[in-house]
């Protein structure tokens, strides 16, 4: 279906948002949302694009958003004092959790989170989240939460580009998806989970969705040997709890770490 500025506004009607902007084409919605932040746009302003020509993933990787194929959106967050002084990694988990809930409520799916914030369906990545902060000295001025969902098969990059198996939502459910309907469900969930971001309930919901719980996984970090252990879940701070082969517990904060399953046979 065609997306336009009026169609986007209509799809999001009644939600407590700031500015809402639709762009047929943009470099990156995260850059556009950061520009809106610099212009003084209010909390929870949202940018959605049909096509990104310079979409970014984590660790400076490329993110593909060909026209008509994906949900590419960024939300500008003006953090409250409590949010700004809390653990910012919760914001990227917020994106993953919102997408999981939207997929569950809209399509009856059971998505999982590849810690910290990739959304998997049947073990394949359908969504990535990129949270970026704009600082004014030591004060956190704004956060941009970018969410990319592979809706149609055309959004999935060719296998040579993939570091982890990927899929599109339409491939998984076997029917066309209304992108604006999905967008509304994601935004409703973002609003609801943001309201309880500092809570134990938030960590519990994140924890409950983790892929490979109880299984052996590897944490990969550039420049250091991978760490293998059994994935036990999250601690109260949202740090990943692994039990290493020696039986010791190790905790990891979300950062430039990549999680992989190990052959559990
Ligand atoms: C990742 O898994 O590496 C994160 C991907 C994040 C992609 C989204 S699409 C909307 C927003 N704009 C960007 O340039 N990136 C994010």
PDB file of C-alpha atoms and ligand atoms in Angstrom:
ATOM      1  CA  UNK A   1       0.000   0.000   0.000  1.00  0.00           C
ATOM      2  CA  UNK A   2       1.098   3.572  -0.644  1.00  0.00           C
ATOM      3  CA  UNK A   3       2.362   5.582   2.279  1.00  0.00           C
ATOM      4  CA  UNK A   4       2.059   9.362   2.314  1.00  0.00           C
ATOM      5  CA  UNK A   5       2.145  12.124   4.932  1.00  0.00           C
ATOM      6  CA  UNK A   6      -1.683  12.131   5.349  1.00  0.00           C
ATOM      7  CA  UNK A   7      -1.800   8.312   5.456  1.00  0.00           C
ATOM      8  CA  UNK A   8       0.921   8.287   8.146  1.00  0.00           C
ATOM      9  CA  UNK A   9      -0.881  10.931  10.221  1.00  0.00           C
ATOM     10  CA  UNK A  10      -4.110   8.992   9.863  1.00  0.00           C
ATOM     11  CA  UNK A  11      -2.463   5.736  10.937  1.00  0.00           C
ATOM     12  CA  UNK A  12      -1.067   7.376  14.067  1.00  0.00           C
ATOM     13  CA  UNK A  13      -4.166   9.425  14.942  1.00  0.00           C
ATOM     14  CA  UNK A  14      -4.936   9.760  18.646  1.00  0.00           C
ATOM     15  CA  UNK A  15      -1.441   8.814  19.879  1.00  0.00           C
ATOM     16  CA  UNK A  16       0.507  11.285  22.020  1.00  0.00           C
ATOM     17  CA  UNK A  17       3.328  12.088  19.612  1.00  0.00           C
ATOM     18  CA  UNK A  18       5.409  15.125  18.684  1.00  0.00           C
ATOM     19  CA  UNK A  19       5.988  15.913  15.011  1.00  0.00           C
ATOM     20  CA  UNK A  20       5.265  13.189  12.513  1.00  0.00           C
ATOM     21  CA  UNK A  21       7.103  13.187   9.193  1.00  0.00           C
ATOM     22  CA  UNK A  22       6.945  10.899   6.172  1.00  0.00           C
ATOM     23  CA  UNK A  23       9.721  10.952   3.581  1.00  0.00           C
ATOM     24  CA  UNK A  24       9.593   8.951   0.335  1.00  0.00           C
ATOM     25  CA  UNK A  25      13.410   8.883   0.391  1.00  0.00           C
ATOM     26  CA  UNK A  26      16.048   9.908   2.930  1.00  0.00           C
ATOM     27  CA  UNK A  27      19.672   9.075   3.715  1.00  0.00           C
ATOM     28  CA  UNK A  28      18.904   7.767   7.194  1.00  0.00           C
ATOM     29  CA  UNK A  29      15.804   8.389   9.304  1.00  0.00           C
ATOM     30  CA  UNK A  30      18.131   8.537  12.337  1.00  0.00           C
ATOM     31  CA  UNK A  31      19.969  11.500  10.784  1.00  0.00           C
ATOM     32  CA  UNK A  32      16.687  13.214   9.966  1.00  0.00           C
ATOM     33  CA  UNK A  33      15.420  12.679  13.522  1.00  0.00           C
ATOM     34  CA  UNK A  34      18.713  14.071  14.892  1.00  0.00           C
ATOM     35  CA  UNK A  35      18.221  17.147  12.673  1.00  0.00           C
ATOM     36  CA  UNK A  36      14.698  17.528  14.075  1.00  0.00           C
ATOM     37  CA  UNK A  37      16.184  17.298  17.578  1.00  0.00           C
ATOM     38  CA  UNK A  38      18.587  20.134  16.734  1.00  0.00           C
ATOM     39  CA  UNK A  39      15.633  22.195  15.452  1.00  0.00           C
ATOM     40  CA  UNK A  40      13.900  21.756  18.815  1.00  0.00           C
ATOM     41  CA  UNK A  41      11.258  19.218  17.795  1.00  0.00           C
ATOM     42  CA  UNK A  42       9.321  17.837  20.782  1.00  0.00           C
ATOM     43  CA  UNK A  43       9.558  14.513  22.542  1.00  0.00           C
ATOM     44  CA  UNK A  44       8.366  11.505  20.580  1.00  0.00           C
ATOM     45  CA  UNK A  45       8.609  13.112  17.152  1.00  0.00           C
ATOM     46  CA  UNK A  46       8.704  10.421  14.510  1.00  0.00           C
ATOM     47  CA  UNK A  47      10.213  10.062  11.051  1.00  0.00           C
ATOM     48  CA  UNK A  48       9.256   7.285   8.682  1.00  0.00           C
ATOM     49  CA  UNK A  49      10.824   6.756   5.266  1.00  0.00           C
ATOM     50  CA  UNK A  50       9.905   4.508   2.382  1.00  0.00           C
ATOM     51  CA  UNK A  51      13.508   4.266   1.205  1.00  0.00           C
ATOM     52  CA  UNK A  52      16.845   4.916   2.922  1.00  0.00           C
ATOM     53  CA  UNK A  53      19.880   5.513   0.741  1.00  0.00           C
ATOM     54  CA  UNK A  54      22.367   5.522   3.641  1.00  0.00           C
ATOM     55  CA  UNK A  55      20.611   3.452   6.301  1.00  0.00           C
ATOM     56  CA  UNK A  56      22.900   2.575   9.206  1.00  0.00           C
ATOM     57  CA  UNK A  57      23.107  -0.507  11.362  1.00  0.00           C
ATOM     58  CA  UNK A  58      25.051  -1.108  14.550  1.00  0.00           C
ATOM     59  CA  UNK A  59      28.840  -0.813  14.481  1.00  0.00           C
ATOM     60  CA  UNK A  60      28.687   1.398  11.383  1.00  0.00           C
ATOM     61  CA  UNK A  61      27.281  -1.357   9.206  1.00  0.00           C
ATOM     62  CA  UNK A  62      25.038  -0.689   6.207  1.00  0.00           C
ATOM     63  CA  UNK A  63      21.277  -1.221   6.590  1.00  0.00           C
ATOM     64  CA  UNK A  64      19.245  -1.875   3.440  1.00  0.00           C
ATOM     65  CA  UNK A  65      15.888  -0.168   2.947  1.00  0.00           C
ATOM     66  CA  UNK A  66      14.851  -0.441  -0.709  1.00  0.00           C
ATOM     67  CA  UNK A  67      11.598   1.355  -1.637  1.00  0.00           C
ATOM     68  CA  UNK A  68       8.297  -0.228  -0.634  1.00  0.00           C
ATOM     69  CA  UNK A  69       9.877  -3.061   1.339  1.00  0.00           C
ATOM     70  CA  UNK A  70      10.373  -2.189   4.967  1.00  0.00           C
ATOM     71  CA  UNK A  71       9.423  -0.268   8.029  1.00  0.00           C
ATOM     72  CA  UNK A  72      12.158   2.308   8.619  1.00  0.00           C
ATOM     73  CA  UNK A  73      11.408   4.714  11.409  1.00  0.00           C
ATOM     74  CA  UNK A  74      13.146   6.819  13.996  1.00  0.00           C
ATOM     75  CA  UNK A  75      11.689   8.281  17.143  1.00  0.00           C
ATOM     76  CA  UNK A  76      13.195  11.322  18.806  1.00  0.00           C
ATOM     77  CA  UNK A  77      13.171  10.977  22.565  1.00  0.00           C
ATOM     78  CA  UNK A  78      13.737  13.860  24.955  1.00  0.00           C
ATOM     79  CA  UNK A  79      14.751  11.858  27.995  1.00  0.00           C
ATOM     80  CA  UNK A  80      13.383  12.764  31.394  1.00  0.00           C
ATOM     81  CA  UNK A  81      15.989  13.307  34.119  1.00  0.00           C
ATOM     82  CA  UNK A  82      15.317   9.809  35.438  1.00  0.00           C
ATOM     83  CA  UNK A  83      15.772   8.315  31.968  1.00  0.00           C
ATOM     84  CA  UNK A  84      18.904  10.361  31.223  1.00  0.00           C
ATOM     85  CA  UNK A  85      20.582   9.263  34.447  1.00  0.00           C
ATOM     86  CA  UNK A  86      19.498   5.633  34.050  1.00  0.00           C
ATOM     87  CA  UNK A  87      20.902   2.902  31.863  1.00  0.00           C
ATOM     88  CA  UNK A  88      20.634   4.069  28.260  1.00  0.00           C
ATOM     89  CA  UNK A  89      20.877   0.536  26.874  1.00  0.00           C
ATOM     90  CA  UNK A  90      17.260   0.148  27.946  1.00  0.00           C
ATOM     91  CA  UNK A  91      16.269   2.371  25.032  1.00  0.00           C
ATOM     92  CA  UNK A  92      17.503  -0.023  22.382  1.00  0.00           C
ATOM     93  CA  UNK A  93      15.830  -2.868  24.264  1.00  0.00           C
ATOM     94  CA  UNK A  94      12.691  -0.704  24.182  1.00  0.00           C
ATOM     95  CA  UNK A  95      12.733  -0.801  20.373  1.00  0.00           C
ATOM     96  CA  UNK A  96      13.141  -4.586  20.283  1.00  0.00           C
ATOM     97  CA  UNK A  97      10.488  -5.180  22.897  1.00  0.00           C
ATOM     98  CA  UNK A  98       7.985  -2.932  21.122  1.00  0.00           C
ATOM     99  CA  UNK A  99       8.501  -4.741  17.817  1.00  0.00           C
ATOM    100  CA  UNK A 100       8.141  -8.135  19.541  1.00  0.00           C
ATOM    101  CA  UNK A 101       4.880  -7.106  21.149  1.00  0.00           C
ATOM    102  CA  UNK A 102       3.552  -5.632  17.905  1.00  0.00           C
ATOM    103  CA  UNK A 103       4.349  -8.843  16.001  1.00  0.00           C
ATOM    104  CA  UNK A 104       2.733 -10.944  18.703  1.00  0.00           C
ATOM    105  CA  UNK A 105      -0.436  -8.849  18.950  1.00  0.00           C
ATOM    106  CA  UNK A 106      -0.827  -8.236  15.213  1.00  0.00           C
ATOM    107  CA  UNK A 107       0.087 -11.671  13.849  1.00  0.00           C
ATOM    108  CA  UNK A 108       0.111 -14.120  16.764  1.00  0.00           C
ATOM    109  CA  UNK A 109       3.850 -14.673  16.296  1.00  0.00           C
ATOM    110  CA  UNK A 110       6.361 -15.576  19.018  1.00  0.00           C
ATOM    111  CA  UNK A 111       9.349 -13.338  18.306  1.00  0.00           C
ATOM    112  CA  UNK A 112      12.559 -13.628  20.283  1.00  0.00           C
ATOM    113  CA  UNK A 113      15.289 -11.151  21.087  1.00  0.00           C
ATOM    114  CA  UNK A 114      18.849 -11.897  20.158  1.00  0.00           C
ATOM    115  CA  UNK A 115      20.342  -9.939  23.044  1.00  0.00           C
ATOM    116  CA  UNK A 116      20.557  -7.067  23.224  1.00  0.00           C
ATOM    117  CA  UNK A 117      18.123  -5.884  20.593  1.00  0.00           C
ATOM    118  CA  UNK A 118      17.722  -7.872  17.366  1.00  0.00           C
ATOM    119  CA  UNK A 119      14.283  -9.367  16.779  1.00  0.00           C
ATOM    120  CA  UNK A 120      14.199 -12.933  15.456  1.00  0.00           C
ATOM    121  CA  UNK A 121      11.408 -14.995  13.949  1.00  0.00           C
ATOM    122  CA  UNK A 122      12.169 -18.703  13.717  1.00  0.00           C
ATOM    123  CA  UNK A 123      15.817 -17.904  14.419  1.00  0.00           C
ATOM    124  CA  UNK A 124      16.172 -15.371  11.608  1.00  0.00           C
ATOM    125  CA  UNK A 125      16.578 -11.630  12.039  1.00  0.00           C
ATOM    126  CA  UNK A 126      13.609  -9.539  10.923  1.00  0.00           C
ATOM    127  CA  UNK A 127      14.340  -6.327  12.794  1.00  0.00           C
ATOM    128  CA  UNK A 128      17.291  -4.281  14.001  1.00  0.00           C
ATOM    129  CA  UNK A 129      17.407  -1.338  16.368  1.00  0.00           C
ATOM    130  CA  UNK A 130      19.917   1.501  16.465  1.00  0.00           C
ATOM    131  CA  UNK A 131      19.765   3.923  19.402  1.00  0.00           C
ATOM    132  CA  UNK A 132      21.972   6.986  19.086  1.00  0.00           C
ATOM    133  CA  UNK A 133      22.501   9.754  21.620  1.00  0.00           C
ATOM    134  CA  UNK A 134      22.976  13.487  21.038  1.00  0.00           C
ATOM    135  CA  UNK A 135      25.011  15.058  23.847  1.00  0.00           C
ATOM    136  CA  UNK A 136      25.361  18.686  24.868  1.00  0.00           C
ATOM    137  CA  UNK A 137      28.600  18.482  26.867  1.00  0.00           C
ATOM    138  CA  UNK A 138      27.802  15.879  29.500  1.00  0.00           C
ATOM    139  CA  UNK A 139      24.035  16.417  29.256  1.00  0.00           C
ATOM    140  CA  UNK A 140      22.021  14.009  27.179  1.00  0.00           C
ATOM    141  CA  UNK A 141      19.978  16.255  24.909  1.00  0.00           C
ATOM    142  CA  UNK A 142      18.117  13.698  22.848  1.00  0.00           C
ATOM    143  CA  UNK A 143      18.026  10.065  21.917  1.00  0.00           C
ATOM    144  CA  UNK A 144      17.171   8.780  18.484  1.00  0.00           C
ATOM    145  CA  UNK A 145      15.689   5.336  18.425  1.00  0.00           C
ATOM    146  CA  UNK A 146      15.821   3.836  14.923  1.00  0.00           C
ATOM    147  CA  UNK A 147      13.886   0.710  14.081  1.00  0.00           C
ATOM    148  CA  UNK A 148      14.115  -1.230  10.839  1.00  0.00           C
ATOM    149  CA  UNK A 149      11.801  -4.145  10.086  1.00  0.00           C
ATOM    150  CA  UNK A 150      12.174  -6.338   6.996  1.00  0.00           C
ATOM    151  CA  UNK A 151       8.547  -6.409   5.884  1.00  0.00           C
ATOM    152  CA  UNK A 152       8.829  -7.718   2.306  1.00  0.00           C
ATOM    153  CA  UNK A 153      11.431 -10.154   0.935  1.00  0.00           C
ATOM    154  CA  UNK A 154      13.046  -7.254  -0.976  1.00  0.00           C
ATOM    155  CA  UNK A 155      14.232  -5.774   2.332  1.00  0.00           C
ATOM    156  CA  UNK A 156      16.457  -8.761   3.094  1.00  0.00           C
ATOM    157  CA  UNK A 157      19.996  -8.167   1.829  1.00  0.00           C
ATOM    158  CA  UNK A 158      21.709 -10.771  -0.382  1.00  0.00           C
ATOM    159  CA  UNK A 159      23.338 -13.622   1.625  1.00  0.00           C
ATOM    160  CA  UNK A 160      26.871 -12.257   1.038  1.00  0.00           C
ATOM    161  CA  UNK A 161      26.009  -9.175   3.107  1.00  0.00           C
ATOM    162  CA  UNK A 162      24.506 -11.060   6.020  1.00  0.00           C
ATOM    163  CA  UNK A 163      26.398 -11.687   9.257  1.00  0.00           C
ATOM    164  CA  UNK A 164      23.405 -13.574  10.647  1.00  0.00           C
ATOM    165  CA  UNK A 165      20.482 -15.291   8.844  1.00  0.00           C
ATOM    166  CA  UNK A 166      17.674 -12.860   8.022  1.00  0.00           C
ATOM    167  CA  UNK A 167      14.072 -13.082   6.843  1.00  0.00           C
ATOM    168  CA  UNK A 168      11.137 -10.838   6.091  1.00  0.00           C
ATOM    169  CA  UNK A 169       7.858 -10.755   7.964  1.00  0.00           C
ATOM    170  CA  UNK A 170       5.876 -11.551   4.817  1.00  0.00           C
ATOM    171  CA  UNK A 171       7.964 -14.678   4.194  1.00  0.00           C
ATOM    172  CA  UNK A 172       7.249 -15.856   7.731  1.00  0.00           C
ATOM    173  CA  UNK A 173       3.503 -15.233   7.772  1.00  0.00           C
ATOM    174  CA  UNK A 174       2.925 -15.958   4.084  1.00  0.00           C
ATOM    175  CA  UNK A 175       0.722 -12.954   3.343  1.00  0.00           C
ATOM    176  CA  UNK A 176       1.043  -9.227   2.632  1.00  0.00           C
ATOM    177  CA  UNK A 177       1.569  -6.901   5.572  1.00  0.00           C
ATOM    178  CA  UNK A 178       0.098  -3.427   5.920  1.00  0.00           C
ATOM    179  CA  UNK A 179       3.129  -1.350   6.913  1.00  0.00           C
ATOM    180  CA  UNK A 180       1.106   1.444   8.491  1.00  0.00           C
ATOM    181  CA  UNK A 181      -0.903  -1.009  10.594  1.00  0.00           C
ATOM    182  CA  UNK A 182       2.348  -2.530  11.821  1.00  0.00           C
ATOM    183  CA  UNK A 183       3.790   0.929  12.442  1.00  0.00           C
ATOM    184  CA  UNK A 184       0.856   1.876  14.660  1.00  0.00           C
ATOM    185  CA  UNK A 185       1.207  -1.323  16.678  1.00  0.00           C
ATOM    186  CA  UNK A 186       4.957  -0.681  17.130  1.00  0.00           C
ATOM    187  CA  UNK A 187       4.420   2.938  18.182  1.00  0.00           C
ATOM    188  CA  UNK A 188       1.676   1.995  20.669  1.00  0.00           C
ATOM    189  CA  UNK A 189       4.032  -0.545  22.232  1.00  0.00           C
ATOM    190  CA  UNK A 190       6.914   1.947  22.290  1.00  0.00           C
ATOM    191  CA  UNK A 191       4.734   4.405  24.195  1.00  0.00           C
ATOM    192  CA  UNK A 192       3.509   1.766  26.642  1.00  0.00           C
ATOM    193  CA  UNK A 193       6.929   0.266  27.426  1.00  0.00           C
ATOM    194  CA  UNK A 194       8.648   3.627  27.649  1.00  0.00           C
ATOM    195  CA  UNK A 195       6.269   4.521  30.483  1.00  0.00           C
ATOM    196  CA  UNK A 196       7.749   1.650  32.542  1.00  0.00           C
ATOM    197  CA  UNK A 197      11.334   1.798  31.281  1.00  0.00           C
ATOM    198  CA  UNK A 198      12.983   2.024  34.751  1.00  0.00           C
ATOM    199  CA  UNK A 199      10.897  -0.834  36.160  1.00  0.00           C
ATOM    200  CA  UNK A 200      11.653  -4.469  36.952  1.00  0.00           C
ATOM    201  CA  UNK A 201       8.682  -5.310  34.712  1.00  0.00           C
ATOM    202  CA  UNK A 202      10.601  -3.899  31.748  1.00  0.00           C
ATOM    203  CA  UNK A 203      13.660  -6.066  32.428  1.00  0.00           C
ATOM    204  CA  UNK A 204      11.412  -9.094  33.003  1.00  0.00           C
ATOM    205  CA  UNK A 205       9.690  -8.597  29.637  1.00  0.00           C
ATOM    206  CA  UNK A 206      13.072  -8.219  27.889  1.00  0.00           C
ATOM    207  CA  UNK A 207      14.392 -11.297  29.696  1.00  0.00           C
ATOM    208  CA  UNK A 208      11.323 -13.370  28.837  1.00  0.00           C
ATOM    209  CA  UNK A 209      11.894 -12.827  25.111  1.00  0.00           C
ATOM    210  CA  UNK A 210      15.552 -13.868  25.025  1.00  0.00           C
ATOM    211  CA  UNK A 211      16.555 -16.366  22.374  1.00  0.00           C
ATOM    212  CA  UNK A 212      18.659 -19.431  23.329  1.00  0.00           C
ATOM    213  CA  UNK A 213      17.916 -19.365  27.065  1.00  0.00           C
ATOM    214  CA  UNK A 214      19.617 -22.291  28.781  1.00  0.00           C
ATOM    215  CA  UNK A 215      21.647 -22.993  25.649  1.00  0.00           C
ATOM    216  CA  UNK A 216      25.306 -22.586  24.851  1.00  0.00           C
ATOM    217  CA  UNK A 217      26.105 -19.328  23.077  1.00  0.00           C
ATOM    218  CA  UNK A 218      29.123 -17.353  22.029  1.00  0.00           C
ATOM    219  CA  UNK A 219      29.694 -13.678  22.620  1.00  0.00           C
ATOM    220  CA  UNK A 220      31.807 -12.185  19.921  1.00  0.00           C
ATOM    221  CA  UNK A 221      33.647  -8.920  20.380  1.00  0.00           C
ATOM    222  CA  UNK A 222      36.033  -7.463  17.813  1.00  0.00           C
ATOM    223  CA  UNK A 223      39.661  -7.929  18.784  1.00  0.00           C
ATOM    224  CA  UNK A 224      39.114 -10.437  21.612  1.00  0.00           C
ATOM    225  CA  UNK A 225      38.569 -14.205  21.626  1.00  0.00           C
ATOM    226  CA  UNK A 226      34.876 -15.228  21.734  1.00  0.00           C
ATOM    227  CA  UNK A 227      33.421 -16.141  25.124  1.00  0.00           C
ATOM    228  CA  UNK A 228      31.392 -19.335  25.283  1.00  0.00           C
ATOM    229  CA  UNK A 229      28.849 -20.061  27.985  1.00  0.00           C
ATOM    230  CA  UNK A 230      25.323 -21.084  28.842  1.00  0.00           C
ATOM    231  CA  UNK A 231      22.828 -18.246  28.542  1.00  0.00           C
ATOM    232  CA  UNK A 232      21.049 -17.907  31.883  1.00  0.00           C
ATOM    233  CA  UNK A 233      19.133 -14.668  31.262  1.00  0.00           C
ATOM    234  CA  UNK A 234      19.392 -11.050  32.364  1.00  0.00           C
ATOM    235  CA  UNK A 235      20.247  -9.702  35.798  1.00  0.00           C
ATOM    236  CA  UNK A 236      18.261  -6.859  37.393  1.00  0.00           C
ATOM    237  CA  UNK A 237      20.274  -4.307  35.398  1.00  0.00           C
ATOM    238  CA  UNK A 238      19.617  -5.980  32.055  1.00  0.00           C
ATOM    239  CA  UNK A 239      23.157  -7.374  31.810  1.00  0.00           C
ATOM    240  CA  UNK A 240      23.472 -10.745  30.121  1.00  0.00           C
ATOM    241  CA  UNK A 241      24.276 -13.586  32.524  1.00  0.00           C
ATOM    242  CA  UNK A 242      26.435 -16.351  31.084  1.00  0.00           C
ATOM    243  CA  UNK A 243      27.727 -19.376  32.933  1.00  0.00           C
ATOM    244  CA  UNK A 244      31.110 -20.171  31.488  1.00  0.00           C
ATOM    245  CA  UNK A 245      32.518 -23.696  31.066  1.00  0.00           C
ATOM    246  CA  UNK A 246      34.304 -23.405  34.444  1.00  0.00           C
ATOM    247  CA  UNK A 247      30.902 -22.787  36.081  1.00  0.00           C
ATOM    248  CA  UNK A 248      31.664 -19.127  36.811  1.00  0.00           C
ATOM    249  CA  UNK A 249      29.065 -16.441  36.226  1.00  0.00           C
ATOM    250  CA  UNK A 250      29.930 -13.580  33.909  1.00  0.00           C
ATOM    251  CA  UNK A 251      27.777 -10.540  33.188  1.00  0.00           C
ATOM    252  CA  UNK A 252      27.902  -8.466  30.027  1.00  0.00           C
ATOM    253  CA  UNK A 253      26.609  -4.994  29.325  1.00  0.00           C
ATOM    254  CA  UNK A 254      25.076  -4.270  25.927  1.00  0.00           C
ATOM    255  CA  UNK A 255      27.732  -2.770  23.678  1.00  0.00           C
ATOM    256  CA  UNK A 256      29.517  -3.905  20.593  1.00  0.00           C
ATOM    257  CA  UNK A 257      29.018  -7.560  21.425  1.00  0.00           C
ATOM    258  CA  UNK A 258      27.442 -10.073  19.110  1.00  0.00           C
ATOM    259  CA  UNK A 259      25.619 -13.133  20.337  1.00  0.00           C
ATOM    260  CA  UNK A 260      25.589 -16.448  18.456  1.00  0.00           C
ATOM    261  CA  UNK A 261      24.204 -19.882  19.263  1.00  0.00           C
ATOM    262  CA  UNK A 262      26.711 -22.723  19.578  1.00  0.00           C
ATOM    263  CA  UNK A 263      25.947 -26.195  18.317  1.00  0.00           C
ATOM    264  CA  UNK A 264      24.071 -27.603  21.327  1.00  0.00           C
ATOM    265  CA  UNK A 265      23.990 -31.152  20.016  1.00  0.00           C
TER     266      UNK A 265
HETATM  267  C1  LIG B   1      21.185  -3.238  13.276  1.00  0.00           C
HETATM  268  O1  LIG B   1      20.613  -4.312  13.441  1.00  0.00           O
HETATM  269  O2  LIG B   1      22.383  -3.184  12.977  1.00  0.00           O
HETATM  270  C2  LIG B   1      20.389  -1.975  13.496  1.00  0.00           C
HETATM  271  C3  LIG B   1      19.623  -1.573  12.281  1.00  0.00           C
HETATM  272  C4  LIG B   1      18.809  -0.303  12.469  1.00  0.00           C
HETATM  273  C5  LIG B   1      18.144   0.146  11.185  1.00  0.00           C
HETATM  274  C6  LIG B   1      17.190   1.293  11.376  1.00  0.00           C
HETATM  275  S1  LIG B   1      16.195   1.600   9.958  1.00  0.00           S
HETATM  276  C7  LIG B   1      15.652   3.103  10.639  1.00  0.00           C
HETATM  277  C8  LIG B   1      16.845   3.746  11.300  1.00  0.00           C
HETATM  278  N1  LIG B   1      17.631   4.516  10.350  1.00  0.00           N
HETATM  279  C9  LIG B   1      18.851   4.021  10.186  1.00  0.00           C
HETATM  280  O3  LIG B   1      19.724   4.492   9.445  1.00  0.00           O
HETATM  281  N2  LIG B   1      19.015   2.917  10.941  1.00  0.00           N
HETATM  282  C10 LIG B   1      17.834   2.633  11.716  1.00  0.00           C
END
